[in-house]
mmCIF file of C-alpha atoms in Angstrom:
data_model
loop_
_atom_site.group_PDB
_atom_site.id
_atom_site.type_symbol
_atom_site.label_atom_id
_atom_site.label_comp_id
_atom_site.label_asym_id
_atom_site.label_seq_id
_atom_site.Cartn_x
_atom_site.Cartn_y
_atom_site.Cartn_z
ATOM 1 C CA MET P 1 -4.755 -4.588 -44.471
ATOM 2 C CA LEU P 2 -3.605 -1.130 -43.469
ATOM 3 C CA ALA P 3 -6.945 -0.432 -41.758
ATOM 4 C CA GLU P 4 -6.674 -3.670 -39.784
ATOM 5 C CA ARG P 5 -3.179 -2.755 -38.597
ATOM 6 C CA LEU P 6 -4.246 0.720 -37.543
ATOM 7 C CA ALA P 7 -7.452 -0.398 -35.833
ATOM 8 C CA PRO P 8 -5.803 -1.310 -32.452
ATOM 9 C CA PHE P 9 -4.022 2.049 -32.325
ATOM 10 C CA VAL P 10 -7.244 3.911 -33.113
ATOM 11 C CA LEU P 11 -9.057 2.037 -30.338
ATOM 12 C CA ILE P 12 -6.464 2.786 -27.666
ATOM 13 C CA ALA P 13 -5.836 6.370 -28.806
ATOM 14 C CA PRO P 14 -8.566 7.955 -26.576
ATOM 15 C CA THR P 15 -7.209 6.192 -23.496
ATOM 16 C CA VAL P 16 -3.646 7.185 -24.312
ATOM 17 C CA LEU P 17 -4.659 10.807 -24.838
ATOM 18 C CA VAL P 18 -6.486 10.895 -21.497
ATOM 19 C CA LEU P 19 -3.495 9.373 -19.692
ATOM 20 C CA VAL P 20 -1.093 11.796 -21.317
ATOM 21 C CA ALA P 21 -3.273 14.831 -20.592
ATOM 22 C CA LEU P 22 -4.303 13.944 -17.047
ATOM 23 C CA ARG P 23 -1.362 11.862 -15.815
ATOM 24 C CA LEU P 24 1.856 12.198 -17.754
ATOM 25 C CA TYR P 25 1.716 15.940 -18.455
ATOM 26 C CA PRO P 26 0.967 16.944 -14.823
ATOM 27 C CA LEU P 27 3.711 14.564 -13.689
ATOM 28 C CA LEU P 28 6.256 16.238 -15.948
ATOM 29 C CA LEU P 29 5.092 19.664 -14.767
ATOM 30 C CA GLY P 30 5.582 18.590 -11.159
ATOM 31 C CA VAL P 31 9.074 17.289 -11.821
ATOM 32 C CA ASN P 32 9.987 20.521 -13.593
ATOM 33 C CA PHE P 33 8.496 22.576 -10.736
ATOM 34 C CA SER P 34 10.659 20.703 -8.219
ATOM 35 C CA PHE P 35 13.730 22.421 -9.679
ATOM 36 C CA THR P 36 12.370 25.901 -8.936
ATOM 37 C CA GLY P 37 12.284 27.915 -5.730
ATOM 38 C CA ASP P 38 9.637 28.870 -3.192
ATOM 39 C CA GLY P 39 8.704 32.203 -1.673
ATOM 40 C CA GLU P 40 10.833 35.040 -2.984
ATOM 41 C CA ARG P 41 12.477 32.665 -5.428
ATOM 42 C CA ASN P 42 9.145 31.434 -6.804
ATOM 43 C CA GLY P 43 9.608 30.228 -10.369
ATOM 44 C CA VAL P 44 13.386 30.817 -10.276
ATOM 45 C CA PRO P 45 15.484 27.760 -11.239
ATOM 46 C CA VAL P 46 17.385 26.499 -8.187
ATOM 47 C CA GLY P 47 18.825 23.268 -9.504
ATOM 48 C CA LEU P 48 18.996 20.531 -6.864
ATOM 49 C CA ASP P 49 18.564 22.847 -3.873
ATOM 50 C CA ASN P 50 15.151 21.415 -2.978
ATOM 51 C CA TYR P 51 16.473 17.863 -3.049
ATOM 52 C CA ARG P 52 19.466 18.818 -0.896
ATOM 53 C CA GLU P 53 17.095 20.407 1.610
ATOM 54 C CA LEU P 54 14.981 17.276 1.684
ATOM 55 C CA ILE P 55 17.954 15.036 2.395
ATOM 56 C CA GLY P 56 19.021 17.372 5.184
ATOM 57 C CA ASP P 57 15.561 17.510 6.782
ATOM 58 C CA PRO P 58 15.282 15.068 9.743
ATOM 59 C CA LEU P 59 11.523 14.767 9.272
ATOM 60 C CA PHE P 60 11.906 13.716 5.646
ATOM 61 C CA ARG P 61 14.610 11.225 6.577
ATOM 62 C CA THR P 62 12.222 9.820 9.190
ATOM 63 C CA ALA P 63 9.540 9.568 6.492
ATOM 64 C CA LEU P 64 11.946 7.644 4.248
ATOM 65 C CA GLY P 65 12.843 5.339 7.124
ATOM 66 C CA ASN P 66 9.154 4.675 7.672
ATOM 67 C CA VAL P 67 8.841 3.769 3.992
ATOM 68 C CA GLY P 68 11.485 1.097 4.574
ATOM 69 C CA LEU P 69 9.480 -0.193 7.526
ATOM 70 C CA LEU P 70 6.321 -0.362 5.429
ATOM 71 C CA VAL P 71 8.173 -2.353 2.769
ATOM 72 C CA LEU P 72 9.194 -4.855 5.457
ATOM 73 C CA LEU P 73 5.572 -5.087 6.632
ATOM 74 C CA LEU P 74 4.293 -5.505 3.071
ATOM 75 C CA PRO P 75 4.425 -9.346 3.033
ATOM 76 C CA VAL P 76 2.164 -9.407 6.096
ATOM 77 C CA ALA P 77 -0.268 -6.980 4.444
ATOM 78 C CA VAL P 78 -0.425 -9.269 1.392
ATOM 79 C CA ALA P 79 -0.525 -12.535 3.353
ATOM 80 C CA ILE P 80 -3.647 -11.569 5.328
ATOM 81 C CA PRO P 81 -6.029 -11.218 2.344
ATOM 82 C CA GLY P 82 -4.232 -14.095 0.624
ATOM 83 C CA LEU P 83 -4.915 -16.472 3.509
ATOM 84 C CA LEU P 84 -8.504 -15.296 3.870
ATOM 85 C CA ALA P 85 -9.070 -15.856 0.141
ATOM 86 C CA THR P 86 -7.563 -19.332 0.523
ATOM 87 C CA PHE P 87 -9.912 -20.124 3.405
ATOM 88 C CA ILE P 88 -12.899 -18.961 1.357
ATOM 89 C CA TYR P 89 -11.817 -20.928 -1.716
ATOM 90 C CA LEU P 90 -11.138 -24.134 0.253
ATOM 91 C CA ARG P 91 -14.374 -23.691 2.230
ATOM 92 C CA VAL P 92 -12.745 -24.076 5.630
ATOM 93 C CA PRO P 93 -15.017 -23.654 8.682
ATOM 94 C CA GLY P 94 -16.108 -20.029 8.914
ATOM 95 C CA HIS P 95 -15.630 -19.273 5.218
ATOM 96 C CA ARG P 96 -19.204 -17.992 4.922
ATOM 97 C CA LEU P 97 -18.477 -15.375 7.585
ATOM 98 C CA TYR P 98 -15.314 -14.244 5.751
ATOM 99 C CA ARG P 99 -17.240 -14.001 2.480
ATOM 100 C CA SER P 100 -20.028 -11.925 4.012
ATOM 101 C CA VAL P 101 -17.964 -9.320 5.897
ATOM 102 C CA TYR P 102 -14.581 -9.064 4.188
ATOM 103 C CA PHE P 103 -15.446 -6.091 1.987
ATOM 104 C CA PHE P 104 -17.220 -4.020 4.623
ATOM 105 C CA PRO P 105 -14.147 -2.026 5.803
ATOM 106 C CA ALA P 106 -13.299 -1.016 2.219
ATOM 107 C CA VAL P 107 -16.485 1.045 1.893
ATOM 108 C CA LEU P 108 -15.746 3.149 4.985
ATOM 109 C CA SER P 109 -14.102 6.558 4.727
ATOM 110 C CA PRO P 110 -10.547 6.728 6.179
ATOM 111 C CA VAL P 111 -11.764 9.548 8.416
ATOM 112 C CA ILE P 112 -14.490 7.305 9.847
ATOM 113 C CA VAL P 113 -12.076 4.402 10.264
ATOM 114 C CA GLY P 114 -9.540 6.654 11.979
ATOM 115 C CA ALA P 115 -12.152 8.062 14.350
ATOM 116 C CA ILE P 116 -13.357 4.569 15.287
ATOM 117 C CA PHE P 117 -9.874 3.275 15.998
ATOM 118 C CA ASN P 118 -8.947 6.427 17.902
ATOM 119 C CA LEU P 119 -11.621 5.354 20.383
ATOM 120 C CA LEU P 120 -10.609 1.694 20.355
ATOM 121 C CA LEU P 121 -6.869 2.372 20.727
ATOM 122 C CA SER P 122 -7.014 5.242 23.198
ATOM 123 C CA PHE P 123 -5.078 4.775 26.426
ATOM 124 C CA ASP P 124 -8.295 4.223 28.405
ATOM 125 C CA GLY P 125 -10.126 2.566 25.515
ATOM 126 C CA PRO P 126 -11.734 -0.861 25.093
ATOM 127 C CA LEU P 127 -8.604 -2.614 23.813
ATOM 128 C CA ASN P 128 -6.502 -1.658 26.831
ATOM 129 C CA ALA P 129 -9.431 -2.525 29.106
ATOM 130 C CA LEU P 130 -9.507 -5.992 27.524
ATOM 131 C CA LEU P 131 -5.740 -6.365 27.943
ATOM 132 C CA GLY P 132 -6.067 -5.323 31.574
ATOM 133 C CA ARG P 133 -8.484 -8.183 32.206
ATOM 134 C CA VAL P 134 -5.847 -10.701 31.115
ATOM 135 C CA GLY P 135 -3.126 -9.051 33.196
ATOM 136 C CA VAL P 136 -1.410 -7.013 30.484
ATOM 137 C CA GLY P 137 -0.615 -3.377 31.247
ATOM 138 C CA PRO P 138 -2.110 -0.607 29.086
ATOM 139 C CA VAL P 139 -0.316 0.172 25.834
ATOM 140 C CA ASP P 140 -0.083 3.704 24.457
ATOM 141 C CA TRP P 141 -0.898 2.593 20.932
ATOM 142 C CA LEU P 142 -0.935 6.025 19.343
ATOM 143 C CA GLY P 143 1.319 7.898 21.762
ATOM 144 C CA ASP P 144 4.395 5.663 21.802
ATOM 145 C CA PRO P 145 6.831 6.534 18.965
ATOM 146 C CA ASP P 146 7.903 2.891 18.731
ATOM 147 C CA ILE P 147 4.361 1.570 18.314
ATOM 148 C CA ALA P 148 2.278 4.276 16.633
ATOM 149 C CA LEU P 149 3.263 3.529 13.031
ATOM 150 C CA PHE P 150 2.588 -0.188 13.510
ATOM 151 C CA ALA P 151 -0.855 0.662 14.917
ATOM 152 C CA VAL P 152 -1.773 2.972 12.031
ATOM 153 C CA THR P 153 -0.447 0.476 9.464
ATOM 154 C CA GLY P 154 -2.506 -2.291 11.052
ATOM 155 C CA VAL P 155 -5.626 -0.143 10.813
ATOM 156 C CA HIS P 156 -4.838 0.623 7.151
ATOM 157 C CA VAL P 157 -4.450 -3.087 6.368
ATOM 158 C CA TRP P 158 -7.763 -3.844 8.083
ATOM 159 C CA ALA P 159 -9.512 -1.079 6.163
ATOM 160 C CA THR P 160 -8.165 -1.977 2.712
ATOM 161 C CA PHE P 161 -7.568 -5.730 2.566
ATOM 162 C CA GLY P 162 -11.005 -6.284 0.986
ATOM 163 C CA MET P 163 -9.830 -5.090 -2.435
ATOM 164 C CA ALA P 164 -6.794 -7.370 -2.361
ATOM 165 C CA LEU P 165 -9.006 -10.265 -1.292
ATOM 166 C CA VAL P 166 -11.268 -9.690 -4.319
ATOM 167 C CA VAL P 167 -8.207 -9.865 -6.583
ATOM 168 C CA PHE P 168 -7.062 -13.095 -4.930
ATOM 169 C CA LEU P 169 -10.512 -14.642 -5.346
ATOM 170 C CA ALA P 170 -10.376 -13.719 -9.036
ATOM 171 C CA GLY P 171 -7.009 -15.449 -9.241
ATOM 172 C CA PHE P 172 -8.414 -18.556 -7.567
ATOM 173 C CA ALA P 173 -11.085 -18.681 -10.263
ATOM 174 C CA THR P 174 -8.314 -19.524 -12.758
ATOM 175 C CA LEU P 175 -6.795 -22.240 -10.563
ATOM 176 C CA ASP P 176 -7.177 -25.831 -11.758
ATOM 177 C CA SER P 177 -9.128 -27.608 -9.017
ATOM 178 C CA ALA P 178 -7.688 -30.943 -10.166
ATOM 179 C CA LEU P 179 -4.329 -29.917 -8.725
ATOM 180 C CA LEU P 180 -5.892 -29.345 -5.310
ATOM 181 C CA ASP P 181 -7.749 -32.653 -5.498
ATOM 182 C CA ALA P 182 -4.511 -34.449 -6.351
ATOM 183 C CA ALA P 183 -2.738 -32.799 -3.424
ATOM 184 C CA ARG P 184 -5.525 -33.842 -1.052
ATOM 185 C CA VAL P 185 -5.414 -37.436 -2.337
ATOM 186 C CA ASP P 186 -1.673 -37.469 -1.661
ATOM 187 C CA GLY P 187 -2.381 -36.362 1.908
ATOM 188 C CA ALA P 188 -0.777 -32.937 1.659
ATOM 189 C CA SER P 189 -1.444 -30.639 4.612
ATOM 190 C CA LEU P 190 -2.960 -27.193 4.154
ATOM 191 C CA PRO P 191 0.409 -25.375 4.520
ATOM 192 C CA ARG P 192 1.945 -27.659 1.882
ATOM 193 C CA VAL P 193 -1.000 -27.140 -0.471
ATOM 194 C CA ILE P 194 -0.626 -23.380 -0.103
ATOM 195 C CA TRP P 195 3.151 -23.385 -0.560
ATOM 196 C CA HIS P 196 3.554 -25.967 -3.333
ATOM 197 C CA VAL P 197 0.294 -25.663 -5.281
ATOM 198 C CA ILE P 198 -1.482 -22.354 -4.716
ATOM 199 C CA ILE P 199 1.407 -19.882 -4.532
ATOM 200 C CA PRO P 200 3.232 -21.116 -7.702
ATOM 201 C CA ARG P 201 -0.048 -21.005 -9.679
ATOM 202 C CA LEU P 202 -0.974 -17.517 -8.477
ATOM 203 C CA THR P 203 2.400 -15.839 -8.996
ATOM 204 C CA ARG P 204 1.025 -13.132 -11.303
ATOM 205 C CA THR P 205 -1.865 -12.401 -8.963
ATOM 206 C CA ILE P 206 0.522 -12.133 -6.016
ATOM 207 C CA GLN P 207 2.756 -9.783 -7.997
ATOM 208 C CA PHE P 208 -0.198 -7.541 -8.770
ATOM 209 C CA VAL P 209 -1.392 -7.493 -5.151
ATOM 210 C CA PHE P 210 2.124 -6.757 -3.894
ATOM 211 C CA VAL P 211 2.512 -3.738 -6.158
ATOM 212 C CA THR P 212 -0.983 -2.324 -5.594
ATOM 213 C CA THR P 213 -0.741 -2.848 -1.829
ATOM 214 C CA MET P 214 2.598 -1.069 -1.748
ATOM 215 C CA ILE P 215 1.181 1.860 -3.713
ATOM 216 C CA GLY P 216 -1.739 2.029 -1.307
ATOM 217 C CA MET P 217 0.497 1.993 1.754
ATOM 218 C CA LEU P 218 2.675 4.786 0.383
ATOM 219 C CA THR P 219 -0.038 7.018 -1.077
ATOM 220 C CA SER P 220 -3.345 6.270 0.680
ATOM 221 C CA MET P 221 -2.608 6.518 4.394
ATOM 222 C CA PHE P 222 -2.900 10.284 4.670
ATOM 223 C CA GLY P 223 -6.465 10.209 5.987
ATOM 224 C CA LEU P 224 -5.583 7.809 8.789
ATOM 225 C CA LEU P 225 -2.396 9.680 9.677
ATOM 226 C CA TYR P 226 -4.213 13.002 9.788
ATOM 227 C CA VAL P 227 -7.021 11.723 11.996
ATOM 228 C CA MET P 228 -5.113 9.312 14.239
ATOM 229 C CA THR P 229 -1.666 10.818 14.861
ATOM 230 C CA SER P 230 -1.159 14.000 12.784
ATOM 231 C CA GLY P 231 2.341 12.729 12.066
ATOM 232 C CA GLY P 232 3.182 12.284 15.742
ATOM 233 C CA PRO P 233 4.280 11.372 18.261
ATOM 234 C CA GLU P 234 7.601 13.111 17.677
ATOM 235 C CA GLY P 235 7.179 12.767 13.916
ATOM 236 C CA SER P 236 7.381 8.975 14.173
ATOM 237 C CA THR P 237 4.432 8.371 11.830
ATOM 238 C CA TYR P 238 5.520 10.777 9.097
ATOM 239 C CA LEU P 239 5.296 9.309 5.619
ATOM 240 C CA PRO P 240 6.281 11.118 2.405
ATOM 241 C CA GLU P 241 2.653 11.850 1.475
ATOM 242 C CA TYR P 242 2.018 13.473 4.882
ATOM 243 C CA TYR P 243 5.260 15.425 4.591
ATOM 244 C CA ILE P 244 4.181 16.613 1.130
ATOM 245 C CA TRP P 245 0.871 17.845 2.501
ATOM 246 C CA ILE P 246 2.606 19.727 5.329
ATOM 247 C CA GLN P 247 4.958 21.483 2.918
ATOM 248 C CA GLN P 248 2.232 22.297 0.406
ATOM 249 C CA GLY P 249 -0.746 22.994 2.642
ATOM 250 C CA GLN P 250 0.776 24.491 5.786
ATOM 251 C CA MET P 251 4.236 25.742 4.887
ATOM 252 C CA SER P 252 3.260 27.085 1.429
ATOM 253 C CA ARG P 253 6.278 25.479 -0.199
ATOM 254 C CA PRO P 254 4.891 23.836 -3.349
ATOM 255 C CA ALA P 255 8.286 23.469 -5.033
ATOM 256 C CA LEU P 256 9.710 21.543 -2.079
ATOM 257 C CA ALA P 257 6.529 19.461 -1.994
ATOM 258 C CA SER P 258 6.997 18.724 -5.709
ATOM 259 C CA ALA P 259 10.539 17.533 -5.040
ATOM 260 C CA ALA P 260 9.286 15.242 -2.287
ATOM 261 C CA SER P 261 6.560 13.941 -4.637
ATOM 262 C CA THR P 262 9.148 13.209 -7.301
ATOM 263 C CA LEU P 263 11.274 11.247 -4.846
ATOM 264 C CA LEU P 264 8.223 9.310 -3.672
ATOM 265 C CA PHE P 265 7.384 8.472 -7.285
ATOM 266 C CA LEU P 266 10.925 7.196 -7.888
ATOM 267 C CA ILE P 267 10.850 5.155 -4.670
ATOM 268 C CA MET P 268 7.596 3.512 -5.732
ATOM 269 C CA ILE P 269 9.022 2.601 -9.133
ATOM 270 C CA VAL P 270 12.223 1.130 -7.680
ATOM 271 C CA VAL P 271 10.480 -0.834 -4.926
ATOM 272 C CA GLY P 272 7.806 -2.067 -7.336
ATOM 273 C CA LEU P 273 10.370 -3.308 -9.869
ATOM 274 C CA LEU P 274 12.398 -5.013 -7.125
ATOM 275 C CA GLN P 275 9.289 -6.774 -5.849
ATOM 276 C CA ILE P 276 8.276 -7.980 -9.299
ATOM 277 C CA THR P 277 11.809 -9.208 -10.021
ATOM 278 C CA LEU P 278 12.021 -11.054 -6.699
ATOM 279 C CA LEU P 279 8.625 -12.678 -7.132
ATOM 280 C CA GLN P 280 9.423 -13.717 -10.696
ATOM 281 C CA ARG P 281 12.639 -15.396 -9.544
ATOM 282 C CA THR P 282 10.776 -17.116 -6.718
ATOM 283 C CA GLY P 283 8.180 -18.369 -9.169
ATOM 284 C CA LYS P 284 10.878 -19.757 -11.487
ATOM 285 C CA ASP P 285 12.637 -21.456 -8.560
ATOM 286 C CA ASP P 286 9.367 -23.160 -7.603
#
C-alpha cells in the first residue's frame, strides 16, 4: 500500500527536480538580484531603488501602456485561430486551403518574418502600392507612432496563430457532433452555433489559448520588434521584454533588467488569473 501511494510522487520527482533546478531557482535568483545595484553598486543591496527607477522611466511606462494595449487586442488574436478552426471543423468552403497552409508561418524564424514584412509594409512597398490603386493614400505602417505597434502585433498574430489553431482543433475533437447536428436541424445560423454551442463546450480550450497567447505576446515579440522597429518610432513599440534587453545588453544594467523581468512576471500572473476568472464566469453564465 505504501509503495502504491509513493509511486506517483516517484514518477513526477524527475520532472519536479528539473523544473526547480532550471526554472524556479533561476527565477528566485533573478528576483533577489533585482534588489541589488548596478555599476559601482554591483551586488550591494539597494532595496526598491530599481523599481522606483523603473516607475519613473518614461520608456518603461510606455512599455507598460503597450502591455495594456496588447491585452485589449488579445481577444482578436484568439478569435482569428478560433474562427479558422471552426471553419475547418465545419468544412465550410475553403477549409482545405486553411488546413494546408495554416501552420506554415509558425515554422518561420521571427527574423525572416520581420524582414519579409519590412518589405511589404515599407512606405513605398507593395501594400501601399495596392492601397494607392484603390484611392487610399500611403500609410507609414512602421514609422507612425500611432500605428507601428498595431502593425507589429498583426504580424506576430499572423506568424503564431498556427499553434493556437492546432489547440483549437484538438478541442474540437472532443466536441459532441450530435450537438451541432441538433443545432443545424433547428435552423441555427453559424454565428448562433458558434456562440451557443461551440464556445460553451470549448471553455477550457479557450482559457488555455488565451493564457498561452498572452504569454507569447508579452515574451515572444522581441525578434519582430528588433527587426521591424527597434523599439521605435519614438519608443512607441517598446514592450517590457525589449526594454529588458536594452538594459541588459546595451546599458549593462542587469539588476535593473532583473527588476523589469520581475514586474513582467507579476503582470503575466495577474493578467492570466484575471482572464481565467473572467472566462470561467462567462462559461458558468452560459
